[in-house]
PDB file of C-alpha atoms in Angstrom:
ATOM      1  CA  UNK S   1     108.875  76.947 105.910  1.00  0.00           C
ATOM      2  CA  UNK S   2     111.958  78.982 105.145  1.00  0.00           C
ATOM      3  CA  UNK S   3     111.683  82.461 103.854  1.00  0.00           C
ATOM      4  CA  UNK S   4     114.318  83.794 101.418  1.00  0.00           C
ATOM      5  CA  UNK S   5     114.719  87.591 101.068  1.00  0.00           C
ATOM      6  CA  UNK S   6     114.907  89.037  97.514  1.00  0.00           C
ATOM      7  CA  UNK S   7     116.878  92.213  96.809  1.00  0.00           C
ATOM      8  CA  UNK S   8     114.741  94.909  95.136  1.00  0.00           C
ATOM      9  CA  UNK S   9     116.183  97.517  92.689  1.00  0.00           C
ATOM     10  CA  UNK S  10     115.927 100.978  94.160  1.00  0.00           C
ATOM     11  CA  UNK S  11     113.637 102.960  91.799  1.00  0.00           C
ATOM     12  CA  UNK S  12     113.114 106.006  94.002  1.00  0.00           C
ATOM     13  CA  UNK S  13     115.182 107.605  96.517  1.00  0.00           C
ATOM     14  CA  UNK S  14     114.028 110.606  98.653  1.00  0.00           C
ATOM     15  CA  UNK S  15     116.994 112.910  99.665  1.00  0.00           C
ATOM     16  CA  UNK S  16     115.115 115.917 101.008  1.00  0.00           C
ATOM     17  CA  UNK S  17     111.546 117.087 101.844  1.00  0.00           C
ATOM     18  CA  UNK S  18     110.806 120.660 101.167  1.00  0.00           C
ATOM     19  CA  UNK S  19     107.441 120.769 102.897  1.00  0.00           C
ATOM     20  CA  UNK S  20     104.745 118.511 104.161  1.00  0.00           C
ATOM     21  CA  UNK S  21     101.125 119.351 104.950  1.00  0.00           C
ATOM     22  CA  UNK S  22      97.654 117.857 105.386  1.00  0.00           C
ATOM     23  CA  UNK S  23      94.650 119.897 104.164  1.00  0.00           C
ATOM     24  CA  UNK S  24      90.997 119.480 104.306  1.00  0.00           C
ATOM     25  CA  UNK S  25      89.464 121.043 101.138  1.00  0.00           C
ATOM     26  CA  UNK S  26      86.022 122.445 100.844  1.00  0.00           C
ATOM     27  CA  UNK S  27      83.678 120.855  98.428  1.00  0.00           C
ATOM     28  CA  UNK S  28      84.036 123.726  95.922  1.00  0.00           C
ATOM     29  CA  UNK S  29      87.915 123.890  96.312  1.00  0.00           C
ATOM     30  CA  UNK S  30      89.879 124.339  93.095  1.00  0.00           C
ATOM     31  CA  UNK S  31      93.648 125.311  92.719  1.00  0.00           C
ATOM     32  CA  UNK S  32      94.406 126.855  89.457  1.00  0.00           C
ATOM     33  CA  UNK S  33      97.847 125.085  89.202  1.00  0.00           C
ATOM     34  CA  UNK S  34     101.520 125.497  89.474  1.00  0.00           C
ATOM     35  CA  UNK S  35     104.845 123.921  88.436  1.00  0.00           C
ATOM     36  CA  UNK S  36     108.129 123.909  90.312  1.00  0.00           C
ATOM     37  CA  UNK S  37     111.644 122.248  89.954  1.00  0.00           C
ATOM     38  CA  UNK S  38     111.042 119.481  92.458  1.00  0.00           C
ATOM     39  CA  UNK S  39     108.611 116.463  92.579  1.00  0.00           C
ATOM     40  CA  UNK S  40     105.481 116.517  94.500  1.00  0.00           C
ATOM     41  CA  UNK S  41     103.491 113.640  95.984  1.00  0.00           C
ATOM     42  CA  UNK S  42      99.787 114.061  96.534  1.00  0.00           C
ATOM     43  CA  UNK S  43      98.030 111.355  98.721  1.00  0.00           C
ATOM     44  CA  UNK S  44      94.306 111.223  99.102  1.00  0.00           C
ATOM     45  CA  UNK S  45      93.162 110.242 102.710  1.00  0.00           C
ATOM     46  CA  UNK S  46      89.496 110.658 102.099  1.00  0.00           C
ATOM     47  CA  UNK S  47      87.045 112.155  99.532  1.00  0.00           C
ATOM     48  CA  UNK S  48      87.612 112.479  95.748  1.00  0.00           C
ATOM     49  CA  UNK S  49      89.853 114.903  93.821  1.00  0.00           C
ATOM     50  CA  UNK S  50      90.471 115.660  90.160  1.00  0.00           C
ATOM     51  CA  UNK S  51      94.027 116.228  89.336  1.00  0.00           C
ATOM     52  CA  UNK S  52      95.731 117.331  86.100  1.00  0.00           C
ATOM     53  CA  UNK S  53      99.399 116.606  85.254  1.00  0.00           C
ATOM     54  CA  UNK S  54     100.331 118.598  82.186  1.00  0.00           C
ATOM     55  CA  UNK S  55      97.820 117.282  79.587  1.00  0.00           C
ATOM     56  CA  UNK S  56      96.577 114.252  81.538  1.00  0.00           C
ATOM     57  CA  UNK S  57      93.589 114.212  83.990  1.00  0.00           C
ATOM     58  CA  UNK S  58      93.027 111.769  86.887  1.00  0.00           C
ATOM     59  CA  UNK S  59      90.344 111.115  89.463  1.00  0.00           C
ATOM     60  CA  UNK S  60      91.802 109.905  92.786  1.00  0.00           C
ATOM     61  CA  UNK S  61      89.902 108.574  95.716  1.00  0.00           C
ATOM     62  CA  UNK S  62      90.929 107.399  99.190  1.00  0.00           C
ATOM     63  CA  UNK S  63      94.234 105.529  99.333  1.00  0.00           C
ATOM     64  CA  UNK S  64      95.329 106.742  95.889  1.00  0.00           C
ATOM     65  CA  UNK S  65      98.349 108.982  95.129  1.00  0.00           C
ATOM     66  CA  UNK S  66     100.085 110.757  92.249  1.00  0.00           C
ATOM     67  CA  UNK S  67     103.641 111.740  91.922  1.00  0.00           C
ATOM     68  CA  UNK S  68     104.128 114.985  89.942  1.00  0.00           C
ATOM     69  CA  UNK S  69     107.533 115.151  88.117  1.00  0.00           C
ATOM     70  CA  UNK S  70     109.592 118.291  88.523  1.00  0.00           C
ATOM     71  CA  UNK S  71     108.413 121.146  86.215  1.00  0.00           C
ATOM     72  CA  UNK S  72     105.136 119.391  85.554  1.00  0.00           C
ATOM     73  CA  UNK S  73     102.100 121.620  85.548  1.00  0.00           C
ATOM     74  CA  UNK S  74      99.510 120.360  87.934  1.00  0.00           C
ATOM     75  CA  UNK S  75      96.115 121.312  89.370  1.00  0.00           C
ATOM     76  CA  UNK S  76      93.680 119.873  91.971  1.00  0.00           C
ATOM     77  CA  UNK S  77      90.011 120.211  92.766  1.00  0.00           C
ATOM     78  CA  UNK S  78      87.409 118.652  95.013  1.00  0.00           C
ATOM     79  CA  UNK S  79      85.034 116.247  93.238  1.00  0.00           C
ATOM     80  CA  UNK S  80      81.392 115.022  93.760  1.00  0.00           C
ATOM     81  CA  UNK S  81      80.682 117.398  96.596  1.00  0.00           C
ATOM     82  CA  UNK S  82      83.120 115.748  98.844  1.00  0.00           C
ATOM     83  CA  UNK S  83      85.450 117.543 101.342  1.00  0.00           C
ATOM     84  CA  UNK S  84      88.655 115.693 100.607  1.00  0.00           C
ATOM     85  CA  UNK S  85      91.623 115.337 102.946  1.00  0.00           C
ATOM     86  CA  UNK S  86      94.939 115.315 101.140  1.00  0.00           C
TER      87      UNK S  86
END
């Protein structure tokens, strides 16, 4: 069998990283929110979190991620008594 590569359009390009961190949140963790002039990627390694992005709300579990746009107000909190690692 011959495999043929297919070019993909570039939808996202990362030029710089401002910071990177892993955090284990307590089961009652809540962050009141922030916004800033750069994008922010939040990945859930374990547990469950509630995230808001402007007027939208999401529940993320292990393996899920959200990309916050620049200047988007966002919050995060632990859900269901878990101690999420993000």
